[in-house]
XYZ file of C-alpha atoms in Angstrom:
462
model
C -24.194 148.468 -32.939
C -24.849 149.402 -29.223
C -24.791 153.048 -30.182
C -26.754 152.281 -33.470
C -29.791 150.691 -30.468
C -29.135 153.872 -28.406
C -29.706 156.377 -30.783
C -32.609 154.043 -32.233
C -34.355 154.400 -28.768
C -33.977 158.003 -28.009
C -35.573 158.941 -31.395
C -39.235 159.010 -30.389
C -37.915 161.293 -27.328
C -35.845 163.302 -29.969
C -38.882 164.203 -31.537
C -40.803 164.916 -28.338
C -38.455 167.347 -27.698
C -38.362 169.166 -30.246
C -42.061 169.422 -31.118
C -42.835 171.334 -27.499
C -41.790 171.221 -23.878
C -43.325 168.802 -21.042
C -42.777 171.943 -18.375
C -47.063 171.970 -18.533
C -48.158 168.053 -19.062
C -51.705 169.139 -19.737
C -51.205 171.462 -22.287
C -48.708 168.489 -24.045
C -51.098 166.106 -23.925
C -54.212 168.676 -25.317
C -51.170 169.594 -28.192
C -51.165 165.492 -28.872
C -55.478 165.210 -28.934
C -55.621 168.482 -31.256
C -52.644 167.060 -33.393
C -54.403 163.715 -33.795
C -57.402 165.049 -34.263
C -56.122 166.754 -37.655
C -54.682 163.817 -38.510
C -58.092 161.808 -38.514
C -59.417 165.139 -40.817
C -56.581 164.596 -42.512
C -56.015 160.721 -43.701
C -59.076 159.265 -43.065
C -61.135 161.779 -43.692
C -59.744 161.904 -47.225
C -60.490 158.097 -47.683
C -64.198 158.908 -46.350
C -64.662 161.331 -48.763
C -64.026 159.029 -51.693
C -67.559 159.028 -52.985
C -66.426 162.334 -54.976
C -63.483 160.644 -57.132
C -65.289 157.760 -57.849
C -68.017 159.741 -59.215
C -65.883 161.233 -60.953
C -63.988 157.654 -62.283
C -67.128 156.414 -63.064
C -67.970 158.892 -65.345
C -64.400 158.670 -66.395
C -63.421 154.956 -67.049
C -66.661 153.520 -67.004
C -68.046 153.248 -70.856
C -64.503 153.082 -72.221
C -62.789 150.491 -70.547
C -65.839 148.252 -69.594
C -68.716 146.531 -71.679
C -72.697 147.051 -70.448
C -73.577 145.086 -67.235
C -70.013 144.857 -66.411
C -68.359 145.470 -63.035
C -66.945 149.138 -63.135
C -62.805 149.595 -62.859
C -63.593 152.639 -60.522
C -64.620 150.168 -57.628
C -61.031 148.490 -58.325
C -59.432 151.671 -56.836
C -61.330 152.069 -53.890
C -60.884 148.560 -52.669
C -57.185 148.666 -53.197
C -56.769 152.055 -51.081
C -58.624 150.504 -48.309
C -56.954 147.149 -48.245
C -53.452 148.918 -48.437
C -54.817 151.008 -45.958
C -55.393 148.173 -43.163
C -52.016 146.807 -44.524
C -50.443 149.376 -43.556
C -51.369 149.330 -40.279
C -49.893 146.206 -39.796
C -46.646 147.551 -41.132
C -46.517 150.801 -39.089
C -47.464 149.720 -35.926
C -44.294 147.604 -36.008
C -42.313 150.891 -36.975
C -43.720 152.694 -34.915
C -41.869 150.462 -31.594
C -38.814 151.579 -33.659
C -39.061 155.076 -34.896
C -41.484 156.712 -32.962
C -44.537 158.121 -33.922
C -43.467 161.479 -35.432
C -41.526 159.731 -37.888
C -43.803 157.069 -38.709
C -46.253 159.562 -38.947
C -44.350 162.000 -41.210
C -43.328 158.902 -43.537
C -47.401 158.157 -43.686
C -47.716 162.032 -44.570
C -44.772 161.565 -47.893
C -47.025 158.943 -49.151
C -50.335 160.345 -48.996
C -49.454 163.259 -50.473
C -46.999 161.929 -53.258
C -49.685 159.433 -54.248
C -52.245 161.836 -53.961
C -50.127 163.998 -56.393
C -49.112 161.456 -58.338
C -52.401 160.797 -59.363
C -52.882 163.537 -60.763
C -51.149 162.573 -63.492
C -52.866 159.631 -64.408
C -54.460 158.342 -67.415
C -55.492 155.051 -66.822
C -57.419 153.455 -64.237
C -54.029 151.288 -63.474
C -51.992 153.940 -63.176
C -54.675 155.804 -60.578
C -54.702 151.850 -58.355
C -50.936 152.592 -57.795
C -51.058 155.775 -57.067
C -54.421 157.123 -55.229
C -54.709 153.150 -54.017
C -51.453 151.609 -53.251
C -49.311 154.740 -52.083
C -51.906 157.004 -51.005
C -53.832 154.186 -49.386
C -50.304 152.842 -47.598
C -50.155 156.614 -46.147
C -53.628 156.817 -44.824
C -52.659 153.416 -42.684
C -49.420 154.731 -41.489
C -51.320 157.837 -40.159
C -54.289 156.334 -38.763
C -52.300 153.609 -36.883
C -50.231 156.584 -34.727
C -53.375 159.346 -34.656
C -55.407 156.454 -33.027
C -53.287 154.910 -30.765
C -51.159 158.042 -28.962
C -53.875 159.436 -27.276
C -54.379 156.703 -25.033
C -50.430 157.020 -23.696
C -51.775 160.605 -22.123
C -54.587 159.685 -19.957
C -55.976 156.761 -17.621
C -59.263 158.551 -17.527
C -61.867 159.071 -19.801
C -59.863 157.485 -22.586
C -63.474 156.558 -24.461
C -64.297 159.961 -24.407
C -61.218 161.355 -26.117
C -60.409 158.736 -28.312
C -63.967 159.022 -29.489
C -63.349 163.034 -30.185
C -60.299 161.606 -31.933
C -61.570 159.619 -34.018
C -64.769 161.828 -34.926
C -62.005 163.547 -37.270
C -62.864 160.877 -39.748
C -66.239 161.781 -40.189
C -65.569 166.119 -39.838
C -62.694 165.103 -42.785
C -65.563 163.344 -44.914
C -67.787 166.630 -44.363
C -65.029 169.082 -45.059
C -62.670 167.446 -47.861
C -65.871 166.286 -49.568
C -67.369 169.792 -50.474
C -63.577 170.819 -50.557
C -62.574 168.104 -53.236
C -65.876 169.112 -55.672
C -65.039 172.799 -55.632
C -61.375 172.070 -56.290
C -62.630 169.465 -59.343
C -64.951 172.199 -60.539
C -62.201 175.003 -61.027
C -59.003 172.553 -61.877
C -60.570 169.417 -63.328
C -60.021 166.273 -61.606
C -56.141 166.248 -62.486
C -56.162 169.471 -61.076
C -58.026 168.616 -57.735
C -55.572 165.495 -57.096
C -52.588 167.814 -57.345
C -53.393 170.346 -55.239
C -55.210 168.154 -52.572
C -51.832 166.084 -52.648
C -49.676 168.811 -51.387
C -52.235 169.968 -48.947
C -52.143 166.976 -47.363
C -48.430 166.462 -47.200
C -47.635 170.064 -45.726
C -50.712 168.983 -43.366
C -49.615 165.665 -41.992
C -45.952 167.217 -41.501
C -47.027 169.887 -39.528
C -49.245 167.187 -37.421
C -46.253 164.542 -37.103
C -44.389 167.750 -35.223
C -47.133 166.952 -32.357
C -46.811 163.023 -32.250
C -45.251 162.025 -28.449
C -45.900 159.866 -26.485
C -45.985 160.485 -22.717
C -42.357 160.138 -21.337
C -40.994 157.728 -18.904
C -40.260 159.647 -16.384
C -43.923 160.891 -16.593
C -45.457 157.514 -16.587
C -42.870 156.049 -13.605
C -43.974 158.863 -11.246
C -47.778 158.722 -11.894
C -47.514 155.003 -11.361
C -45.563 155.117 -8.052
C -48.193 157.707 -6.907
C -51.128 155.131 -7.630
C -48.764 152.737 -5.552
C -48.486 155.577 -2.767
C -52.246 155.894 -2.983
C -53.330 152.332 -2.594
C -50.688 151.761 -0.363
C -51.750 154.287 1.844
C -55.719 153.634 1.839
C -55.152 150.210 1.714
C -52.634 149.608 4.361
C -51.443 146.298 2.925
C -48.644 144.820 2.957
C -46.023 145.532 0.513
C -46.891 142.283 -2.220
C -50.035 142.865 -1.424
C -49.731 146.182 -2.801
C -47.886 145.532 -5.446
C -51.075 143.554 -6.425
C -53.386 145.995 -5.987
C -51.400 148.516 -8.112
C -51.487 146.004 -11.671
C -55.188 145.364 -10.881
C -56.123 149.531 -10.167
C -53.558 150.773 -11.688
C -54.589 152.912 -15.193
C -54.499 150.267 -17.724
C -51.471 151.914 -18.903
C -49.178 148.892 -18.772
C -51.840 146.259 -17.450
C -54.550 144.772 -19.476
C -57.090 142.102 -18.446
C -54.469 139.968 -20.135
C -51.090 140.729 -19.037
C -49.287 139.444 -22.326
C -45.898 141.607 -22.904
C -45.228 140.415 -26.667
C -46.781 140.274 -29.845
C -46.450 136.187 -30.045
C -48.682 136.606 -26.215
C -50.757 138.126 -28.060
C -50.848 136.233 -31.179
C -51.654 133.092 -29.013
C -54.884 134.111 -26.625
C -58.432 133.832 -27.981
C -59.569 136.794 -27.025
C -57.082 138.415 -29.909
C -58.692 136.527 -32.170
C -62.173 137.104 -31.049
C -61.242 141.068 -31.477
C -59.802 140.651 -35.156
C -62.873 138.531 -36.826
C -65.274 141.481 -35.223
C -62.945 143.598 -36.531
C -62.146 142.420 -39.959
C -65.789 142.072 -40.840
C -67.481 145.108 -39.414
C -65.230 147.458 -40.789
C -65.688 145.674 -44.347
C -69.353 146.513 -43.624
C -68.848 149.851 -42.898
C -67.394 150.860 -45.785
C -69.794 148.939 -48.273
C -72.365 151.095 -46.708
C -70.740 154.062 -46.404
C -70.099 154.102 -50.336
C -72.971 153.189 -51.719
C -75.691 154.439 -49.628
C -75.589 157.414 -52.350
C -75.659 154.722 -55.411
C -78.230 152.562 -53.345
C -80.385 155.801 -52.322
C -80.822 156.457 -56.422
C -81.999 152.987 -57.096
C -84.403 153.418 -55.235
C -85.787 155.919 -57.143
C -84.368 159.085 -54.906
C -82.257 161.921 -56.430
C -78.591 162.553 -56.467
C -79.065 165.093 -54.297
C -81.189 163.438 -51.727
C -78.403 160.295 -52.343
C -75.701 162.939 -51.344
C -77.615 164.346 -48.535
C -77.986 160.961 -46.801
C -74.147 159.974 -47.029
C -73.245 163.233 -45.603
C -76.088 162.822 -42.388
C -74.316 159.118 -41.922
C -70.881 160.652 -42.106
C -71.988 163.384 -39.436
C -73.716 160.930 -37.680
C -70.563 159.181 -36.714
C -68.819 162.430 -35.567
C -71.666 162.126 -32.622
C -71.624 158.900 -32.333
C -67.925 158.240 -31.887
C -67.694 161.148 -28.650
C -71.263 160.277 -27.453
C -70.367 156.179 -27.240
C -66.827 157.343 -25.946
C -67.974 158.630 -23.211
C -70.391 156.136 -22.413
C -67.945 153.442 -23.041
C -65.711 155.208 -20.152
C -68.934 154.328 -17.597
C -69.812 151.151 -19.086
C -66.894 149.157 -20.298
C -65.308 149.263 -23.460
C -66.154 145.961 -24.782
C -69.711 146.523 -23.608
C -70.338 148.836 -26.064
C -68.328 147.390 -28.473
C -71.540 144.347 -28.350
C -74.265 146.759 -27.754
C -73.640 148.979 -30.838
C -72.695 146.418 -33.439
C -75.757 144.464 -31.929
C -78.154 147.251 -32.545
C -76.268 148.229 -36.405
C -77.029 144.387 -37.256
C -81.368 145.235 -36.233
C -80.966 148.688 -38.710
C -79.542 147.071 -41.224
C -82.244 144.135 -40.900
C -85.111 146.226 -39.835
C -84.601 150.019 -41.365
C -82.786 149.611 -44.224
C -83.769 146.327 -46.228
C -87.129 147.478 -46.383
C -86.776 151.191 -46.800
C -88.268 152.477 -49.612
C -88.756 156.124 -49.297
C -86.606 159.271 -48.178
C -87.297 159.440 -44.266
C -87.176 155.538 -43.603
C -83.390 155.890 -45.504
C -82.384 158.988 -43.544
C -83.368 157.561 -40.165
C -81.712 154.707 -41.247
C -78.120 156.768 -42.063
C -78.375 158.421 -38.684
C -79.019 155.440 -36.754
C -75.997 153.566 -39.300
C -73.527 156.555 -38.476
C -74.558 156.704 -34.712
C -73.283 153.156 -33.782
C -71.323 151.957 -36.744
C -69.195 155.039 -36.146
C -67.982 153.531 -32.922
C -66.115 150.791 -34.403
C -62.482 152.838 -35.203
C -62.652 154.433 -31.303
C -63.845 151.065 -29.768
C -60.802 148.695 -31.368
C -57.815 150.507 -29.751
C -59.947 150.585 -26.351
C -60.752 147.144 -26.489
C -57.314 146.611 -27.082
C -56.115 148.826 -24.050
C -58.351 146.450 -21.780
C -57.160 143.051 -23.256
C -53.458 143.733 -23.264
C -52.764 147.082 -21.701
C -51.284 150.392 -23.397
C -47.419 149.018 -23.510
C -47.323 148.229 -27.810
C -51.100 149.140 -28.554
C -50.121 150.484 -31.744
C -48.582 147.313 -32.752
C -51.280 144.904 -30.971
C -54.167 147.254 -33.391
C -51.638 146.918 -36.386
C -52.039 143.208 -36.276
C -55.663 143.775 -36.535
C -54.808 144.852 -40.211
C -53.870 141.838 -41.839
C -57.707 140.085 -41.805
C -59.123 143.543 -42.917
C -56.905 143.401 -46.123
C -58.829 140.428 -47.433
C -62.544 141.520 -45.986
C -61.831 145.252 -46.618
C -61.265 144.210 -50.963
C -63.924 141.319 -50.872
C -66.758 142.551 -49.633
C -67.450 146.038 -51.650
C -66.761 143.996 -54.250
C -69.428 141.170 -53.715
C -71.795 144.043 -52.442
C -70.970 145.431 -55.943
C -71.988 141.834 -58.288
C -75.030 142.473 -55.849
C -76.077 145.589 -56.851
C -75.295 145.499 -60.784
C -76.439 141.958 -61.588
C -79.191 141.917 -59.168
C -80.037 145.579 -59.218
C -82.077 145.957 -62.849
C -85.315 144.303 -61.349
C -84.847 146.004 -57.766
C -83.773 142.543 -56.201
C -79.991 144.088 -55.819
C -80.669 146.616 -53.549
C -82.462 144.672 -51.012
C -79.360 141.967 -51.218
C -76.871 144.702 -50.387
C -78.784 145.659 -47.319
C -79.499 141.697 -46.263
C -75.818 141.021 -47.181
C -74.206 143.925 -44.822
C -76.540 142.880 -41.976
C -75.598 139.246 -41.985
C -71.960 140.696 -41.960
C -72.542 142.817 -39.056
C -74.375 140.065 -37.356
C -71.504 137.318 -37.346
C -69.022 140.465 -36.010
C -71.528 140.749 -33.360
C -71.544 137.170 -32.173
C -67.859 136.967 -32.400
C -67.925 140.398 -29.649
C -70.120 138.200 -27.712
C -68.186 135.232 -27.693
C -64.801 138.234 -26.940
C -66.996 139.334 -23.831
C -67.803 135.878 -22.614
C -64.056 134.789 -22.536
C -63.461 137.960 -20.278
C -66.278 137.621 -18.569
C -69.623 135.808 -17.654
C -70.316 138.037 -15.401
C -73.485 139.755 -17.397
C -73.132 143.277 -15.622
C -68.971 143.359 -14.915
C -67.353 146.541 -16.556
C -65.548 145.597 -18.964
């Protein structure tokens, strides 16, 4: 059993080792950003890029499995494949503490792509929720949980700003795979497509899980005894005193703002809490605007194309947005911006899109949307890093998962009944937009209340 535990620990360092040599730190840790970076392109940029296979389902499923006025089974797949997604999150930032994150990230890779593939081979819409939903969706959370979360082991400066190019992956993986996934459905039919996009991706996230390390011990023990040396040294305190000064200016590595060292810590402060209602119900926003902004742009009486063209400007408007409020958040404080941008997505929502009515007001609106809704995915594993430190951050985000399951398959549902029942006299759209607001509102109050229990100081970093 001991050797069993031994061999159990060593295997994140086994896979260090053999992915490339810490002789040059740097050029490790720029090896780990690029690698993540793919893997955002990679898993959830497939899942942003969604809007092209449920075109194609509803075209598919739509008049033969479901009666006029009724709910379409097409919206049945994407809500599974994002609730498995945050699931999954849960589930693999607990493996990860036990495999590593090359392996947990290659296991995330097997899914994707066998579901993926799988699909291809579907006939029904039940058989396409198992596969493209409940295995493909299971491997996009598996991925996104390490490609988010291992960055932040590398560096104790300008973490905003990386994790934000990080995470812009998402929205260069909607832009790419998009385009990529109609061209493939155009010359191989949509059976076709799903095939060859599964094995893509599974050769794809293998080759990225060969680049998933964290920063070694030894690494980590000798940058924190020279921040010891250093404040010792400028300081000239005594040695607790120092010892105290190194948790509190330390990098956040293995400090947060609450030092909790386990996941029942965790579990039990309020400011956890705070985090996962923001959490759970801005991201369920996000994605009811993200896929139907195209449907919701042709109600209005715009085309197809203009529909597509504003999706794709709020999908490139989060690839901004995510570096440009990652860097900011590195100046200002993490959960600073965290309030400020979901405060100003609740006034678009509110104020740009529920009355929109032509072209520009909707296009303004999708750049303004992407811009600071973006932010969210970068903004919950900083937050995180400033609560409770970097020591188990990919299980402390994973247990942010488990409330997004239930918000993540409710609400694009609801938004849904909105749109179809409400929709025929023009009342639906306006509903959507009023509904995702108030959403985005209540996340925002619970950020304030998350920045008041850290802090009432109104201009602390934080």
């Amino acid at each position: 059993m001991k050797s069993t535990n031994q061999l159990m620990a060593r295997l994140p360092k086994i896979g260090v080792t053999r992915s490339f040599s810490f002789s040059n730190p740097k050029a490790a840790a720029a090896i780990v950003v690029f690698a993540s970076f793919i893997g955002m392109v990679l898993g959830p940029g497939i899942t942003n890029s969604y809007g092209v296979f449920e075109e194609e389902y509803e075209n598919r499923f739509s008049n033969k499995d479901t009666g006029k006025g009724a709910l379409s089974p097409a919206i049945a797949i994407a809500s599974v494949h994002v609730s498995v997604n945050y699931l999954f999150t849960t589930i693999a930032g607990a493996l990860c503490e036990r495999i590593g994150m090359g392996l947990t990230t290659f296991i995330g890779g097997v899914m994707l792509g066998v579901g993926s593939f799988a699909a291809g081979f579907c006939t029904e819409v039940w058989q396409l929720v198992l596969t493209q939903g409940v295995l493909a969706g299971a491997g996009v959370g598996t991925i996104f949980i390490v490609v988010s979360t291992i960055p932040t082991s590398w560096f104790s400066k300008n973490q905003g700003f990386l994790i934000g190019v990080v995470h812009s992956g998402s929205g260069v993986g909607g832009l790419m795979l998009a385009p990529l996934t109609r061209f493939l459905i155009n010359k191989y039919t949509l059976m076709g497509a799903l095939k060859i996009m599964g094995v893509f991706l599974a050769i794809g996230i293998t080759l990225v899980s060969l680049g998933m390390a964290t920063k070694p011990e030894e690494l980590v023990d000798q940058e924190e005894e020279e921040n010891i040396d250093r404040i010792s040294t400028n300081d000239s305190a005594s040695e607790h005193k120092v010892s105290t000064l190194a948790k509190k200016r330390m990098s956040v590595r293995s400090f947060g703002v609450r030092d909790v060292h386990s996941t029942g810590g965790v579990l039990r402060s309020q400011e956890f809490w705070y985090l996962n209602i923001a959490v759970m119900l801005a991201e369920a926003a996000f994605y009811v605007v993200l896929f139907f902004l195209p449907v919701y742009a042709i109600g209005l009486g715009l085309t197809s194309e203009q529909g597509a063209l504003i999706a794709g400007v709020a999908n490139g408007a989060t690839i901004v947005g995510r570096i440009t409020i990652g860097y900011i958040a590195d100046l200002s404080g993490n959960i600073n911006m965290f309030f400020i941008t979901h405060l100003l997505v609740t006034l678009s929502c509110f104020f740009l899109w529920f009355p929109a009515k032509s072209f520009m007001i909707m296009m303004v609106f999708a750049c303004t949307f992407g811009l600071f809704a973006g932010s969210l995915t970068p903004m919950v594993p900083l937050c995180s890093v400033t609560l409770f430190g970097q020591n188990g951050l990919a299980n402390n985000v994973g247990l942010l998962g488990i409330g997004m399951v239930l918000t993540t398959s409710a609400a694009p549902v609801v938004a849904r009944v909105f749109y179809e029942k409400l929709g025929q006299n023009g009342a639906g759209y306006g509903t959507v937009a009023l509904f995702c607001g108030g959403i985005y509102f209540l996340a925002t109050l619970s950020i304030f209340a998350l920045r008041m229990c850290v802090s009432r100081k109104p201009w602390a970093k934080i």
